[in-house]
mmCIF file of C-alpha atoms in Angstrom:
data_model
loop_
_atom_site.group_PDB
_atom_site.id
_atom_site.type_symbol
_atom_site.label_atom_id
_atom_site.label_comp_id
_atom_site.label_asym_id
_atom_site.label_seq_id
_atom_site.Cartn_x
_atom_site.Cartn_y
_atom_site.Cartn_z
ATOM 1 C CA UNK L 1346 -7.137 -21.431 16.466
ATOM 2 C CA UNK L 1347 -5.283 -18.909 18.677
ATOM 3 C CA UNK L 1348 -6.604 -19.750 22.096
ATOM 4 C CA UNK L 1349 -5.299 -18.247 25.250
ATOM 5 C CA UNK L 1350 -5.095 -21.020 27.796
ATOM 6 C CA UNK L 1351 -4.505 -21.185 31.514
ATOM 7 C CA UNK L 1352 -3.692 -24.164 33.669
ATOM 8 C CA UNK L 1353 -4.025 -24.668 37.395
ATOM 9 C CA UNK L 1354 -1.556 -27.285 38.595
ATOM 10 C CA UNK L 1355 -1.296 -28.744 42.086
ATOM 11 C CA UNK L 1356 1.982 -29.141 43.987
ATOM 12 C CA UNK L 1357 2.671 -32.457 42.190
ATOM 13 C CA UNK L 1358 2.022 -31.187 38.657
ATOM 14 C CA UNK L 1359 -1.487 -32.603 38.250
ATOM 15 C CA UNK L 1360 -3.750 -30.437 36.084
ATOM 16 C CA UNK L 1361 -6.620 -29.172 38.237
ATOM 17 C CA UNK L 1362 -8.283 -26.933 35.693
ATOM 18 C CA UNK L 1363 -7.991 -26.083 31.993
ATOM 19 C CA UNK L 1364 -10.790 -24.265 30.137
ATOM 20 C CA UNK L 1365 -10.078 -25.834 26.727
ATOM 21 C CA UNK L 1366 -10.910 -29.548 26.482
ATOM 22 C CA UNK L 1367 -10.784 -30.138 30.243
ATOM 23 C CA UNK L 1368 -11.954 -33.726 29.800
ATOM 24 C CA UNK L 1369 -8.666 -34.562 28.070
ATOM 25 C CA UNK L 1370 -6.327 -32.931 30.594
ATOM 26 C CA UNK L 1371 -7.843 -32.436 34.050
ATOM 27 C CA UNK L 1372 -6.535 -35.038 36.486
ATOM 28 C CA UNK L 1373 -3.472 -35.862 34.371
ATOM 29 C CA UNK L 1374 0.122 -34.896 35.016
ATOM 30 C CA UNK L 1375 1.503 -31.890 33.174
ATOM 31 C CA UNK L 1376 4.637 -32.312 31.032
ATOM 32 C CA UNK L 1377 7.335 -33.430 33.493
ATOM 33 C CA UNK L 1378 10.146 -31.361 31.999
ATOM 34 C CA UNK L 1379 8.077 -28.151 31.941
ATOM 35 C CA UNK L 1380 6.804 -28.755 35.469
ATOM 36 C CA UNK L 1381 10.342 -29.368 36.747
ATOM 37 C CA UNK L 1382 11.436 -26.040 35.162
ATOM 38 C CA UNK L 1383 8.611 -24.281 37.026
ATOM 39 C CA UNK L 1384 9.483 -26.021 40.316
ATOM 40 C CA UNK L 1385 13.178 -25.141 40.038
ATOM 41 C CA UNK L 1386 12.609 -21.702 38.513
ATOM 42 C CA UNK L 1387 11.732 -18.355 40.052
ATOM 43 C CA UNK L 1388 8.355 -17.621 41.631
ATOM 44 C CA UNK L 1389 7.234 -15.878 38.412
ATOM 45 C CA UNK L 1390 8.578 -16.247 34.897
ATOM 46 C CA UNK L 1391 7.734 -15.813 31.240
ATOM 47 C CA UNK L 1392 9.174 -17.456 28.177
ATOM 48 C CA UNK L 1393 8.721 -19.367 24.980
ATOM 49 C CA UNK L 1394 7.943 -23.070 24.751
ATOM 50 C CA UNK L 1395 8.481 -24.971 21.507
ATOM 51 C CA UNK L 1396 5.574 -27.329 22.058
ATOM 52 C CA UNK L 1397 2.571 -26.723 24.291
ATOM 53 C CA UNK L 1398 -0.137 -29.259 25.069
ATOM 54 C CA UNK L 1399 -1.644 -28.478 21.650
ATOM 55 C CA UNK L 1400 1.709 -29.060 19.910
ATOM 56 C CA UNK L 1401 2.156 -25.379 19.008
ATOM 57 C CA UNK L 1402 4.911 -22.911 19.868
ATOM 58 C CA UNK L 1403 3.574 -20.685 22.666
ATOM 59 C CA UNK L 1404 4.494 -17.744 24.872
ATOM 60 C CA UNK L 1405 3.857 -18.539 28.502
ATOM 61 C CA UNK L 1406 3.884 -17.044 31.976
ATOM 62 C CA UNK L 1407 3.528 -18.741 35.318
ATOM 63 C CA UNK L 1408 3.429 -17.954 39.004
ATOM 64 C CA UNK L 1409 3.754 -20.083 42.106
ATOM 65 C CA UNK L 1410 1.135 -19.740 44.842
ATOM 66 C CA UNK L 1411 2.088 -20.367 48.475
ATOM 67 C CA UNK L 1412 0.151 -20.424 51.701
ATOM 68 C CA UNK L 1413 1.374 -17.965 54.308
ATOM 69 C CA UNK L 1414 4.343 -19.404 56.140
ATOM 70 C CA UNK L 1415 4.892 -22.255 53.660
ATOM 71 C CA UNK L 1416 8.089 -22.638 51.615
ATOM 72 C CA UNK L 1417 6.719 -24.972 48.960
ATOM 73 C CA UNK L 1418 4.015 -23.805 46.531
ATOM 74 C CA UNK L 1419 0.645 -25.495 46.793
ATOM 75 C CA UNK L 1420 -0.367 -24.483 43.262
ATOM 76 C CA UNK L 1421 1.009 -23.211 39.973
ATOM 77 C CA UNK L 1422 -0.902 -20.955 37.606
ATOM 78 C CA UNK L 1423 0.326 -21.054 34.022
ATOM 79 C CA UNK L 1424 -1.060 -19.070 31.087
ATOM 80 C CA UNK L 1425 -0.031 -19.274 27.443
ATOM 81 C CA UNK L 1426 -0.883 -17.964 24.009
ATOM 82 C CA UNK L 1427 0.200 -19.271 20.585
ATOM 83 C CA UNK L 1428 3.094 -17.361 19.023
ATOM 84 C CA UNK L 1429 1.313 -17.026 15.679
ATOM 85 C CA UNK L 1430 -1.666 -15.458 17.439
ATOM 86 C CA UNK L 1431 0.539 -12.759 18.970
ATOM 87 C CA UNK L 1432 2.493 -12.213 15.773
ATOM 88 C CA UNK L 1433 -0.605 -12.008 13.587
ATOM 89 C CA UNK L 1434 -2.042 -9.228 15.742
ATOM 90 C CA UNK L 1435 1.309 -7.424 15.677
ATOM 91 C CA UNK L 1436 1.577 -7.862 11.911
ATOM 92 C CA UNK L 1437 -1.936 -6.504 11.401
ATOM 93 C CA UNK L 1438 -1.042 -3.398 13.417
ATOM 94 C CA UNK L 1439 2.239 -3.062 11.533
ATOM 95 C CA UNK L 1440 0.432 -3.156 8.180
ATOM 96 C CA UNK L 1441 -2.134 -0.620 9.375
ATOM 97 C CA UNK L 1442 0.644 1.690 10.593
ATOM 98 C CA UNK L 1443 2.542 1.264 7.318
ATOM 99 C CA UNK L 1444 -0.621 2.174 5.421
ATOM 100 C CA UNK L 1445 -1.054 5.355 7.449
ATOM 101 C CA UNK L 1446 2.641 6.174 7.105
ATOM 102 C CA UNK L 1447 2.476 5.664 3.323
ATOM 103 C CA UNK L 1448 -0.572 7.898 3.099
ATOM 104 C CA UNK L 1449 1.174 10.702 5.006
ATOM 105 C CA UNK L 1450 4.340 10.216 2.942
ATOM 106 C CA UNK L 1451 2.401 10.551 -0.321
ATOM 107 C CA UNK L 1452 0.522 13.530 1.048
ATOM 108 C CA UNK L 1453 3.781 15.224 2.060
ATOM 109 C CA UNK L 1454 5.228 14.541 -1.410
ATOM 110 C CA UNK L 1455 2.166 16.130 -2.964
ATOM 111 C CA UNK L 1456 2.437 19.195 -0.707
ATOM 112 C CA UNK L 1457 6.199 19.474 -1.410
ATOM 113 C CA UNK L 1458 5.558 19.237 -5.160
ATOM 114 C CA UNK L 1459 2.822 21.885 -4.961
ATOM 115 C CA UNK L 1460 4.989 24.261 -2.900
ATOM 116 C CA UNK L 1461 8.011 23.690 -5.161
ATOM 117 C CA UNK L 1462 5.964 24.274 -8.292
ATOM 118 C CA UNK L 1463 4.361 27.413 -6.918
ATOM 119 C CA UNK L 1464 7.473 28.943 -5.344
ATOM 120 C CA UNK L 1465 10.122 27.911 -7.880
ATOM 121 C CA UNK L 1466 8.908 26.383 -11.151
ATOM 122 C CA UNK L 1467 6.092 28.872 -11.817
ATOM 123 C CA UNK L 1468 8.380 31.811 -11.067
ATOM 124 C CA UNK L 1469 11.154 30.451 -13.334
ATOM 125 C CA UNK L 1470 8.533 29.925 -16.086
ATOM 126 C CA UNK L 1471 7.498 33.604 -15.743
ATOM 127 C CA UNK L 1472 11.114 34.716 -16.073
ATOM 128 C CA UNK L 1473 11.609 32.431 -19.079
ATOM 129 C CA UNK L 1474 8.461 33.727 -20.824
ATOM 130 C CA UNK L 1475 9.495 37.316 -20.138
ATOM 131 C CA UNK L 1476 12.976 36.724 -21.592
ATOM 132 C CA UNK L 1477 11.407 35.252 -24.754
ATOM 133 C CA UNK L 1478 9.125 38.283 -25.049
ATOM 134 C CA UNK L 1479 12.094 40.598 -24.548
ATOM 135 C CA UNK L 1480 14.105 38.669 -27.155
ATOM 136 C CA UNK L 1481 11.141 39.181 -29.488
ATOM 137 C CA UNK L 1482 11.399 42.945 -29.032
ATOM 138 C CA UNK L 1483 8.861 43.588 -26.214
ATOM 139 C CA UNK L 1484 10.780 45.930 -23.904
ATOM 140 C CA UNK L 1485 7.643 46.753 -21.861
ATOM 141 C CA UNK L 1486 7.756 43.354 -20.130
ATOM 142 C CA UNK L 1487 8.071 43.469 -16.313
ATOM 143 C CA UNK L 1488 8.310 40.502 -13.900
ATOM 144 C CA UNK L 1489 9.464 41.894 -10.540
ATOM 145 C CA UNK L 1490 5.871 42.178 -9.244
ATOM 146 C CA UNK L 1491 5.082 38.608 -10.226
ATOM 147 C CA UNK L 1492 8.353 37.111 -8.971
ATOM 148 C CA UNK L 1493 8.829 38.475 -5.451
ATOM 149 C CA UNK L 1494 11.148 37.376 -2.674
ATOM 150 C CA UNK L 1495 14.391 35.451 -2.473
ATOM 151 C CA UNK L 1496 16.940 35.007 -5.220
ATOM 152 C CA UNK L 1497 14.289 34.716 -7.937
ATOM 153 C CA UNK L 1498 12.740 38.012 -6.779
ATOM 154 C CA UNK L 1499 16.165 39.633 -6.995
ATOM 155 C CA UNK L 1500 16.612 38.173 -10.496
ATOM 156 C CA UNK L 1501 13.161 39.552 -11.433
ATOM 157 C CA UNK L 1502 14.207 43.066 -10.315
ATOM 158 C CA UNK L 1503 17.456 42.775 -12.253
ATOM 159 C CA UNK L 1504 15.465 41.586 -15.278
ATOM 160 C CA UNK L 1505 13.146 44.625 -15.048
ATOM 161 C CA UNK L 1506 16.128 46.948 -14.654
ATOM 162 C CA UNK L 1507 17.730 45.409 -17.756
ATOM 163 C CA UNK L 1508 14.499 45.870 -19.766
ATOM 164 C CA UNK L 1509 14.334 49.552 -18.697
ATOM 165 C CA UNK L 1510 17.981 50.081 -19.653
ATOM 166 C CA UNK L 1511 17.491 48.450 -23.083
ATOM 167 C CA UNK L 1512 14.414 50.577 -23.688
ATOM 168 C CA UNK L 1513 16.309 53.763 -22.867
#
């Protein structure tokens, strides 16, 4: 289970409070090595511990509490959360974002295909059909009105001009 845990430790490293299974930990000394790191470390720190009290890899943060005018802390507050708990939430968000991104990517491909078909392929198909009709002898065929704008529109005007010239 991915429980977020806090500890209240006194100046000697004795656990004063822990919300999860307090009967097993309250009144006992915290891990000596971890407590020494807190004592010798900065007033506030965060990090990664390979093995918490539950035996799991955890992210942690701690702070030292001092009374006004005192140099030594009277209490340490330490909070931690299992790494897999943090990563599973991040992975869920990543998958959700990838799903949305994929949806927008597919939608943009569909829009690009539709625009390409309408602005290029359909106009080329009109020119091709007109050239087949002209090759079959239909010199009345005109495409400039159907194929407007850009290079294809210019080709459509040239095509119409050619049909008029052949008819004459």
